[in-house]
Structures are given as structure tokens and as C-alpha cells.
PDB file of C-alpha atoms in Angstrom:
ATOM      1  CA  UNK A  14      17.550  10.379  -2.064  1.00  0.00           C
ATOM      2  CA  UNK A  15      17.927   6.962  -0.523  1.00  0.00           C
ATOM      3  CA  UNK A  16      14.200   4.799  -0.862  1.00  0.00           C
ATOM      4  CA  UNK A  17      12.887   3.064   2.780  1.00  0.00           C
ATOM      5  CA  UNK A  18      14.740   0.268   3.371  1.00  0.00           C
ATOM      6  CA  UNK A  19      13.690  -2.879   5.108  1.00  0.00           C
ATOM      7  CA  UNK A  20      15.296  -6.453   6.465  1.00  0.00           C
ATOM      8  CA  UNK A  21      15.284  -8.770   6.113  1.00  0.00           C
ATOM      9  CA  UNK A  22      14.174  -9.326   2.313  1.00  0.00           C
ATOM     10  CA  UNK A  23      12.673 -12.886   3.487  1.00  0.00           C
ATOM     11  CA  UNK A  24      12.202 -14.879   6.427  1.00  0.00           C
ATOM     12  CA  UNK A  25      10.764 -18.582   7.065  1.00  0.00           C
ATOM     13  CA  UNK A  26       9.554 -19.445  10.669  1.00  0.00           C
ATOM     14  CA  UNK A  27       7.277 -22.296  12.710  1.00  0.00           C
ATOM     15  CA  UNK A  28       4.365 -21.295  14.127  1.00  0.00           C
ATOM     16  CA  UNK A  29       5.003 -20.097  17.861  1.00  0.00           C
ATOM     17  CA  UNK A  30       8.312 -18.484  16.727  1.00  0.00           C
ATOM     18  CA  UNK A  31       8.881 -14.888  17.078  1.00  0.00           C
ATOM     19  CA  UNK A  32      10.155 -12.708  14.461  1.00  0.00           C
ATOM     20  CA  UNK A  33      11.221  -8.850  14.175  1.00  0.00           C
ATOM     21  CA  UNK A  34      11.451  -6.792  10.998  1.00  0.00           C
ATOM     22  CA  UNK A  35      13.249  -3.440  10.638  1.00  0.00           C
ATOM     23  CA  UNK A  36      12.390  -0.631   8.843  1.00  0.00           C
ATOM     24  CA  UNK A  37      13.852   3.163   7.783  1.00  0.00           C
ATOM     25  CA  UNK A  38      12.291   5.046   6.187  1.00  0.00           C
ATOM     26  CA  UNK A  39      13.255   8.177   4.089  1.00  0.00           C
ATOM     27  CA  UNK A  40      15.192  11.054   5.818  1.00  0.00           C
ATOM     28  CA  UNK A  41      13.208  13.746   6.958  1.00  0.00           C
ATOM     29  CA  UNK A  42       9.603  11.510   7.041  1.00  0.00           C
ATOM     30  CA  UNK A  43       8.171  11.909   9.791  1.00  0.00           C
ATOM     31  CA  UNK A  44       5.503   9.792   9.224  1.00  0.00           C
ATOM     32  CA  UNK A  45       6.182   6.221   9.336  1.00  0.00           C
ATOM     33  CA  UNK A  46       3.231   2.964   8.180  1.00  0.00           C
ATOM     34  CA  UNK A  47       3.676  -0.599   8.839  1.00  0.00           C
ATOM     35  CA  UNK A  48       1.262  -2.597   6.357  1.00  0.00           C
ATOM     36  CA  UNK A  49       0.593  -6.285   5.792  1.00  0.00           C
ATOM     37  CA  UNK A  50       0.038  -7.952   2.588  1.00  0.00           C
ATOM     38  CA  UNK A  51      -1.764 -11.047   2.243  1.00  0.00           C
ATOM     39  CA  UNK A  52      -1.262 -13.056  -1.071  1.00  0.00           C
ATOM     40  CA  UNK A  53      -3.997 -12.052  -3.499  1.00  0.00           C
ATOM     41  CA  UNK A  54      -5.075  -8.663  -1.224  1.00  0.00           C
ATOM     42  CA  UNK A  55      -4.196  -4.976  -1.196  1.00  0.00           C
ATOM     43  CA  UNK A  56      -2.201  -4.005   1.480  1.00  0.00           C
ATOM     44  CA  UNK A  57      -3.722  -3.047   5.213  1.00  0.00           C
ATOM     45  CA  UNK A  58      -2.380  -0.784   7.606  1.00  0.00           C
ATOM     46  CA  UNK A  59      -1.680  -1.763  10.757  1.00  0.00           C
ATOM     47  CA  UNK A  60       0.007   0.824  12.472  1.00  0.00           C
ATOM     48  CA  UNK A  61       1.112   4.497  11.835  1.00  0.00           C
ATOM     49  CA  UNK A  62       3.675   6.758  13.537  1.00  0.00           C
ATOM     50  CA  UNK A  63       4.065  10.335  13.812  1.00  0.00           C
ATOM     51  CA  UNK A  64       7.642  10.951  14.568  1.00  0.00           C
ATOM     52  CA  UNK A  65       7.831   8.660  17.871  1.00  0.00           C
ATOM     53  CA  UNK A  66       4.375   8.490  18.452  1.00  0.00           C
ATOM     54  CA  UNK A  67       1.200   5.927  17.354  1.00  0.00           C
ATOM     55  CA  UNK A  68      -1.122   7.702  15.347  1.00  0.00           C
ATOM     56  CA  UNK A  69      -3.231   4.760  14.667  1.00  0.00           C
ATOM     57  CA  UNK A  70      -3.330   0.799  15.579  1.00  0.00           C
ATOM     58  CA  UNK A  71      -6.684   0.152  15.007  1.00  0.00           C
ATOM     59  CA  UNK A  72      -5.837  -2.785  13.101  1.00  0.00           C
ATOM     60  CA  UNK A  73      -2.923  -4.247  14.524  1.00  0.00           C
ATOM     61  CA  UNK A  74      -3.675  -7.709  16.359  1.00  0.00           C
ATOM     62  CA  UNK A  75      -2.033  -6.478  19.720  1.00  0.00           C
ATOM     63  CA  UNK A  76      -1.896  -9.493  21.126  1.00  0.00           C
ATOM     64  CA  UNK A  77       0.615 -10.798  19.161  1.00  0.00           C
ATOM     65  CA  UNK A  78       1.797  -7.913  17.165  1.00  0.00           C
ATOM     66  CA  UNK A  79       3.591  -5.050  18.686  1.00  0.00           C
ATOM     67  CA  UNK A  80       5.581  -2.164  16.887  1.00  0.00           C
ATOM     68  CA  UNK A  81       7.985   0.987  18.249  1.00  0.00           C
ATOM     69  CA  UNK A  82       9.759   3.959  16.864  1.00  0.00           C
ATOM     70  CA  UNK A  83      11.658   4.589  20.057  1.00  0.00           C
ATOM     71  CA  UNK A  84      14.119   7.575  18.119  1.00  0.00           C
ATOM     72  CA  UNK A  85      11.338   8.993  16.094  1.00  0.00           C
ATOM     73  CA  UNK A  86      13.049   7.795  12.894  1.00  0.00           C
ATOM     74  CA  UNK A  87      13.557   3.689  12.480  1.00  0.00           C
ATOM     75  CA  UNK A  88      11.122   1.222  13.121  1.00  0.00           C
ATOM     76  CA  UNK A  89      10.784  -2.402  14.741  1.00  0.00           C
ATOM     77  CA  UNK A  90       7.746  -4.626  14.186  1.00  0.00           C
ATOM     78  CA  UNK A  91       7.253  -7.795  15.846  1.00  0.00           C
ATOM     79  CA  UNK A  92       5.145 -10.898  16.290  1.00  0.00           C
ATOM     80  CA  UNK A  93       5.147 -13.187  18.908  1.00  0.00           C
ATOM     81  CA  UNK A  94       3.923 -15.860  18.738  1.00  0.00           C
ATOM     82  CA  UNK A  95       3.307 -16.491  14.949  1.00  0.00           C
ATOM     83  CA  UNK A  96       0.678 -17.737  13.626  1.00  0.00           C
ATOM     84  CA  UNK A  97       0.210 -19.691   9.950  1.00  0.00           C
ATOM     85  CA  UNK A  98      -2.123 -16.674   8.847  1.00  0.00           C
ATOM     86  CA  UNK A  99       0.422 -14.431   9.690  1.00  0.00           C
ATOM     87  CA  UNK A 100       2.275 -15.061   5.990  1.00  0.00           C
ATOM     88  CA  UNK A 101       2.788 -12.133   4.190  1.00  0.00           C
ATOM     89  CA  UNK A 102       4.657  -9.679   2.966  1.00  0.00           C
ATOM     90  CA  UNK A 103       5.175  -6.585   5.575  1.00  0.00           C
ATOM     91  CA  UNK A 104       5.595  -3.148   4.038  1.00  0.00           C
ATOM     92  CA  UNK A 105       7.029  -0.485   5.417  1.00  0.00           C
ATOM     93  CA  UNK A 106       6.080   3.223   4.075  1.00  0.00           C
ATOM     94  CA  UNK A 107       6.980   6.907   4.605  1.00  0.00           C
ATOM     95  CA  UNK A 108       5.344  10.245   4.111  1.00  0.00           C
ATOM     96  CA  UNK A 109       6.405  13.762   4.683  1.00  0.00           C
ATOM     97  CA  UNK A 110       3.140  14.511   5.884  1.00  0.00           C
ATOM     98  CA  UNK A 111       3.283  18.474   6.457  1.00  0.00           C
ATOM     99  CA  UNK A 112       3.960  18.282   2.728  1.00  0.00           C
ATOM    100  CA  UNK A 113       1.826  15.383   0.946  1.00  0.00           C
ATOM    101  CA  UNK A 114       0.828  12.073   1.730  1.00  0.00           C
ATOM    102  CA  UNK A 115       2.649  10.677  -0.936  1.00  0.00           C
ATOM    103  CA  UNK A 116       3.992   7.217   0.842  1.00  0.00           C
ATOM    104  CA  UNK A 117       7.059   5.813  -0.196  1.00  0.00           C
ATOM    105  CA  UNK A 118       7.136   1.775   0.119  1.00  0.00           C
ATOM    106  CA  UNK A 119      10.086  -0.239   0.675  1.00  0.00           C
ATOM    107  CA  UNK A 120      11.219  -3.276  -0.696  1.00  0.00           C
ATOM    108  CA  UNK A 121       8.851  -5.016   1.916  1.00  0.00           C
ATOM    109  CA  UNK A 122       9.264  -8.347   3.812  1.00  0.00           C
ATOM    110  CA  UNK A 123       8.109 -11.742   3.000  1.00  0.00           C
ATOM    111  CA  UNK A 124       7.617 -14.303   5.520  1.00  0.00           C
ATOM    112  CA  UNK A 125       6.558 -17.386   5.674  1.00  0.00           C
ATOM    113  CA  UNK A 126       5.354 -19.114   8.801  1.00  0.00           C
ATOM    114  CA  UNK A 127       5.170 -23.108   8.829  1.00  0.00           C
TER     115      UNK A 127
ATOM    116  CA  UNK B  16     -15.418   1.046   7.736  1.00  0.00           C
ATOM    117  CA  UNK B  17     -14.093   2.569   4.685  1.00  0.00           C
ATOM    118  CA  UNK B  18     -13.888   0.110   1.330  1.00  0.00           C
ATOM    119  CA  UNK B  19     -12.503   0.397  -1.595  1.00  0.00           C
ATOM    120  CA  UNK B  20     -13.060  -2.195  -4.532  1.00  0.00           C
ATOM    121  CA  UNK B  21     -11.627  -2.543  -7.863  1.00  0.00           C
ATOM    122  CA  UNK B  22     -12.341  -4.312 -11.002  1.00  0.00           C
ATOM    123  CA  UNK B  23     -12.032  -6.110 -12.956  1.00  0.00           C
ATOM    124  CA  UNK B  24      -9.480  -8.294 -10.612  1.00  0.00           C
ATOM    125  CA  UNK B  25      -7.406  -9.534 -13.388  1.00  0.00           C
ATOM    126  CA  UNK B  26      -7.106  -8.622 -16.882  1.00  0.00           C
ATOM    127  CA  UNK B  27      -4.966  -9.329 -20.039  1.00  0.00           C
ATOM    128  CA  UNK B  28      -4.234  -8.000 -23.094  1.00  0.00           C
ATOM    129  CA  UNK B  29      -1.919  -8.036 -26.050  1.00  0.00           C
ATOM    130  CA  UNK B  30       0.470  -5.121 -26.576  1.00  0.00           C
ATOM    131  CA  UNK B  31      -0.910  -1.297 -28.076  1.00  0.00           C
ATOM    132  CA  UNK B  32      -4.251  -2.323 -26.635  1.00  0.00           C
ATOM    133  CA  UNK B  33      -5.982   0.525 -24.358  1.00  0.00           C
ATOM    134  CA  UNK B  34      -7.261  -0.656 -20.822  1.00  0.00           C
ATOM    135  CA  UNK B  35      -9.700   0.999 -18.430  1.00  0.00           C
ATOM    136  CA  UNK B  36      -9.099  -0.080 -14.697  1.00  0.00           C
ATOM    137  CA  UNK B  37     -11.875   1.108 -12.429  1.00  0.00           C
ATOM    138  CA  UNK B  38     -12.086   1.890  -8.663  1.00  0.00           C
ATOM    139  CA  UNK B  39     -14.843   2.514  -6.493  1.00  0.00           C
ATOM    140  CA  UNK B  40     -14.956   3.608  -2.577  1.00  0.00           C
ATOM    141  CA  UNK B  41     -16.930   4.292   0.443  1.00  0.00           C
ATOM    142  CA  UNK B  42     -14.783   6.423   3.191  1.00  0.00           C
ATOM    143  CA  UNK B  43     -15.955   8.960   5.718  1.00  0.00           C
ATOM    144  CA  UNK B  44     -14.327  11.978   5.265  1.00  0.00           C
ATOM    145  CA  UNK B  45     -12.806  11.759   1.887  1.00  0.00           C
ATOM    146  CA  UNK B  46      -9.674  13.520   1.671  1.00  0.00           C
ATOM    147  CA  UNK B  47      -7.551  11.999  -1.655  1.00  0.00           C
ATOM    148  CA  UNK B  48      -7.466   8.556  -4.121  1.00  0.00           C
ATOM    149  CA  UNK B  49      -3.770   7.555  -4.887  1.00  0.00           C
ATOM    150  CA  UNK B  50      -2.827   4.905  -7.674  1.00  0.00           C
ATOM    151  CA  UNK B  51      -0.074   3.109  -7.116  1.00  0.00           C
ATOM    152  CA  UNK B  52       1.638   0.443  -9.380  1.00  0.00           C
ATOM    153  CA  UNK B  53       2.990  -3.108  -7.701  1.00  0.00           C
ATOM    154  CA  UNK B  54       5.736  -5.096  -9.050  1.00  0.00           C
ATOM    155  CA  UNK B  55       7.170  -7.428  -7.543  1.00  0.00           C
ATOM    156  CA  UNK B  56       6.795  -6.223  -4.042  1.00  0.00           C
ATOM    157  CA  UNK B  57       7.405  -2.502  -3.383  1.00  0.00           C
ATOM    158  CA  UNK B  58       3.968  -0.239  -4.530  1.00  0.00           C
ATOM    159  CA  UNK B  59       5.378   2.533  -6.656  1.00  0.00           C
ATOM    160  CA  UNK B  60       3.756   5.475  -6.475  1.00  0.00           C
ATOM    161  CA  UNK B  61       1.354   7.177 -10.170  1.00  0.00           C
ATOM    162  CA  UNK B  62      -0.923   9.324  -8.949  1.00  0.00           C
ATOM    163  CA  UNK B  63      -3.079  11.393  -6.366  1.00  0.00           C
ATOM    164  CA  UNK B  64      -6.736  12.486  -7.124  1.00  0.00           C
ATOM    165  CA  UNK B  65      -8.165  15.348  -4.777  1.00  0.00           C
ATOM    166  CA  UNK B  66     -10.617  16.900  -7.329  1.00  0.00           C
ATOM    167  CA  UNK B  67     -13.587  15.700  -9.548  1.00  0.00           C
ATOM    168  CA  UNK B  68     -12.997  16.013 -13.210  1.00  0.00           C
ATOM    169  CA  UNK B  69      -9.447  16.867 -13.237  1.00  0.00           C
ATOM    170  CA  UNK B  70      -7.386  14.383 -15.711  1.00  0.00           C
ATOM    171  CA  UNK B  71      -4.065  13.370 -14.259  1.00  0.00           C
ATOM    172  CA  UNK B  72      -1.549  12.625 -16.755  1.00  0.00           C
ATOM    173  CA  UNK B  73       1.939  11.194 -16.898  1.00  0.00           C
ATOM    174  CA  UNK B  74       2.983   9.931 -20.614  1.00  0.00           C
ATOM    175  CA  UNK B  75       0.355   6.861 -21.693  1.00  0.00           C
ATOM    176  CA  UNK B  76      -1.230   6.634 -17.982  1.00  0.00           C
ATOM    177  CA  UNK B  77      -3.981   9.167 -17.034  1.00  0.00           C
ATOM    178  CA  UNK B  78      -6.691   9.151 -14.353  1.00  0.00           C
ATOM    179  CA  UNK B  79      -9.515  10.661 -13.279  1.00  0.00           C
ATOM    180  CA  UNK B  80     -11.986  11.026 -10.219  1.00  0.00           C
ATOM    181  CA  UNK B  81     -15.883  11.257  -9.677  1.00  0.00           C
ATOM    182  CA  UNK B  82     -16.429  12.281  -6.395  1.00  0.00           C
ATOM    183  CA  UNK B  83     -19.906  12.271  -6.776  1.00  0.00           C
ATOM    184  CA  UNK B  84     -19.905   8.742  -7.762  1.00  0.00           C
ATOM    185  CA  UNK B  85     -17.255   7.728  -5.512  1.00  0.00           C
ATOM    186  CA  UNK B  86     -15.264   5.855  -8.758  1.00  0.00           C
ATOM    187  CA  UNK B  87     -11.892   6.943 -10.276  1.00  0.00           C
ATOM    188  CA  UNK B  88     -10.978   5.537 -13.433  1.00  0.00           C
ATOM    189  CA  UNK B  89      -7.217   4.442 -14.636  1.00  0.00           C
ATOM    190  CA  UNK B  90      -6.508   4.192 -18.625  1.00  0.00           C
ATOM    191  CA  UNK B  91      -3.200   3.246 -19.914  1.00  0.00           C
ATOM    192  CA  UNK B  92      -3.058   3.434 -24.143  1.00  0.00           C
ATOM    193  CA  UNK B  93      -0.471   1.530 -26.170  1.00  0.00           C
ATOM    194  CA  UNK B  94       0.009  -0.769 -23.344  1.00  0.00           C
ATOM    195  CA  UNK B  95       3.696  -2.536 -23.090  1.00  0.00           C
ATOM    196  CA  UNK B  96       4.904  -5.649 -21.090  1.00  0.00           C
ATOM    197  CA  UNK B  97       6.708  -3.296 -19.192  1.00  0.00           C
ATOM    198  CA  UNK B  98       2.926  -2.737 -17.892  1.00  0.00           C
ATOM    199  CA  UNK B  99       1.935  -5.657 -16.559  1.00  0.00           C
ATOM    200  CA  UNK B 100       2.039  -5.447 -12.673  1.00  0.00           C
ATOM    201  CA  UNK B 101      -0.646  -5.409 -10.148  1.00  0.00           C
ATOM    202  CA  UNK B 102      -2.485  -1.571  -9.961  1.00  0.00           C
ATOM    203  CA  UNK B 103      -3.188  -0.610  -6.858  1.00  0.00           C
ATOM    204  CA  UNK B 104      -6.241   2.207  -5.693  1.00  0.00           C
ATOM    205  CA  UNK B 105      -6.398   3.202  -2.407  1.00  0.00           C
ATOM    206  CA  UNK B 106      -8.370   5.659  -0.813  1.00  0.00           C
ATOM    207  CA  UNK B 107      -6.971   8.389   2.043  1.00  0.00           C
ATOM    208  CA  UNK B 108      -9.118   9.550   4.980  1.00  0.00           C
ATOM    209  CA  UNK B 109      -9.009  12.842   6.696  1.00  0.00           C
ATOM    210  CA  UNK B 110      -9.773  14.209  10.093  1.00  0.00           C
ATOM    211  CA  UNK B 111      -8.474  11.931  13.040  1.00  0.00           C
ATOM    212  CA  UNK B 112      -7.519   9.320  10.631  1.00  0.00           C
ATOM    213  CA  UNK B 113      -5.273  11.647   8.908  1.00  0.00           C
ATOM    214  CA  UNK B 114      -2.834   9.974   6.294  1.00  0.00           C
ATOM    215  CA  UNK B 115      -4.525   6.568   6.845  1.00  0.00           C
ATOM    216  CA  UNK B 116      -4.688   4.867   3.517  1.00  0.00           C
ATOM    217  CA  UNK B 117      -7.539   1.429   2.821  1.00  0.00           C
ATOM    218  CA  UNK B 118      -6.411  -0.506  -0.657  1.00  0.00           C
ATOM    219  CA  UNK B 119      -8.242  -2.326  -2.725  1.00  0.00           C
ATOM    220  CA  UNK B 120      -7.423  -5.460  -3.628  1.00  0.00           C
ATOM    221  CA  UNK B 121      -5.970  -4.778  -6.962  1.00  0.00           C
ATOM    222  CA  UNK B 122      -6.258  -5.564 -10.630  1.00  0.00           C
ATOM    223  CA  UNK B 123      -3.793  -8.153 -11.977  1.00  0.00           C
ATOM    224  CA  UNK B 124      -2.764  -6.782 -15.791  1.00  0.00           C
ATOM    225  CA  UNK B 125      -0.394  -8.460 -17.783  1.00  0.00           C
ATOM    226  CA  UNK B 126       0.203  -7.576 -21.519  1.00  0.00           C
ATOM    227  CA  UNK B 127       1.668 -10.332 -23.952  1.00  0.00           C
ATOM    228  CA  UNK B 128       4.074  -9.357 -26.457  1.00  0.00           C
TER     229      UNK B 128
END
């Protein structure tokens, strides 16, 4: 079974840029997590999708961040504008929720923002 | 707001030693404790905890949870480099919050040769 695969691996912006990352996840997971990773933290969700829809996005800074699963099976996430405390790694995860939370991670995204 | 916190944050250790990692939470409406392993970037899954007292065990890792002292435990024996990595708890609420996981902030083990 193919793992949840994200691009790009890495990506270096300014400040006030925009930038997208993509993410699919595993076939058949219908659950779908965006999470950010600050250097020296644990991960922290920001959003999660059921199928098509936004289960939760309690945590996601909407002003600049915004995320969509228009299909119900990949995933865009993107900032705009960036900020310098917006470096991190992004993870993307799945679950097949009707059977176990178990997420899946992908390789995840690292950016950098100058 | 649910919290999880782990210690110790960093720890190392010489090959064949035995370590103890420890987590402890505070979540409403408790509904699982995963471990998950971190190298490099991707979190790789070890284990999910749903009852008190139950060992989990897969080869030289086992855990265990307290759910009336809201800490899970994580021992690896005969630790290898192969182990060193960051080790991730995280906690998993129910109810309306469903599937939403909170990490801790990890423990840093590395094992010299």
C-alpha cells in the first residue's frame, strides 16, 4: 500500500510570500490532518477533514492559513502571507477512521521563511 | 485545553542499556494514547493504549497506560543506534473532537555504539 505522500520535500520563501503544499493521503482514508511542526515541539494539528469536509480548525491561524479537500481525497494547504514564525515542517496524516485512528504521516514539508 | 508532557526531553545512553520514557496528560474525554517514533521527519507509528494495565508489546519496545494517573510509560531493553530518534506520545480525544490528536513535545534518545 502506497504511504501519504507530500510536495514539495522543502521549500525556502521571504516573508510576505505565499506558498502551497500538497498532500495525498492513503487510498481509502477518509480522514485527512494537516499538522505543523515547530523545531524542538511535537506536532499540532491544525486542521482535520472528513472526506471533503472540516472536522476541526480550531487551531489554524485563518487569517493567513487556509486549507481544502475539494474531491474528498487530496489536499492543498496554504499560507499567505508568510510569516518568519511560520518555519516548520508541515505534516500531512491519514486515518481510516471507521476502523482505527491509527494516522499515517507523510514524508512532511520543511519550509523555511526568510 | 488538553496537554500532554513528556520527560525526560532528551536522553542518552550507550548500547544494551534499558530506558524508561514517560508521558503524562490532561484531556477531556479520554479516548486512546498512541506512541509514535520520529526520524528524520515522518512519525512512524508503535503503539495505541485504550486500557489501564494492559502491556503492549512489539519485540524490545513495550508500553503501558495508567489511566488513573493519567501517565503511560515506554521501555525499550537492549537499546541499539537504530533507536535513537525522537519518541513521540500523543494523546486522542473523543466526542466532538473525534480523532483529534495533542503531542507532546518529545524525548530526544540517542544510543552510542
Amino acid at each position: 500500500e502506497a504511504g501519504v505522500a507530500q510536495s514539495p520535500r522543502y521549500k525556502i520563501i521571504e516573508k510576505r510570500q505565499s506558498v502551497a503544499f500538497w498532500c495525498n493521503p492513503i487510498s481509502g482514508h477518509a480522514t485527512l490532518y494537516w499538522y505543523q511542526q515547530i523545531l524542538g515541539q511535537g506536532p499540532k494539528l491544525l486542521i482535520q477533514f472528513q472526506n471533503n469536509g472540516v472536522v476541526d480548525d480550531s487551531q489554524l491561524p485563518k487569517d493567513r492559513f487556509s486549507a481544502e479537500r475539494l474531491k474528498g481525497v487530496d489536499s492543498t494547504l496554504k499560507i499567505q502571507p508568510a510569516k518568519l514564525e511560520d518555519s516548520a515542517v508541515y505534516l500531512c496524516a491519514s486515518s481510516r477512521a471507521s476502523v482505527s485512528n491509527e494516522q499515517f504521516f507523510g514524508p512532511g514539508t520543511r519550509l523555511t521563511v526568510l | 485545553e488538553d496537554k500532554v508532557v513528556q520527560s525526560p526531553l532528551s536522553l542518552v545512553v550507550h548500547e544494551g542499556d534499558t530506558v524508561t520514557l514517560n508521558c503524562s496528560y490532561e484531556v477531556t474525554n479520554f479516548r486512546s494514547l498512541l506512541w509514535y517514533k520520529q526520524e528524520k521527519k515522518a512519525p512512524t507509528f508503535l503503539f495505541m493504549l485504550t486500557s489501564s494495565g494492559i502491556e503492549k508489546k512489539s519485540g524490545r519496545l513495550s508500553s503501558i497506560l495508567d489511566k488513573k494517573e493519567l501517565f503511560s510509560i515506554l521501555n525499550i531493553t537492549a537499546t541499539q543506534t537504530g533507536d535513537s530518534a525522537i519518541y513521540l506520545c500523543a494523546v486522542e480525544a473523543g466526542g466532538t473532537s473525534y480523532g483529534k490528536l495533542t503531542f507532546g513535545q518529545g524525548t530526544i534518545l540517542t544510543v552510542h555504539p
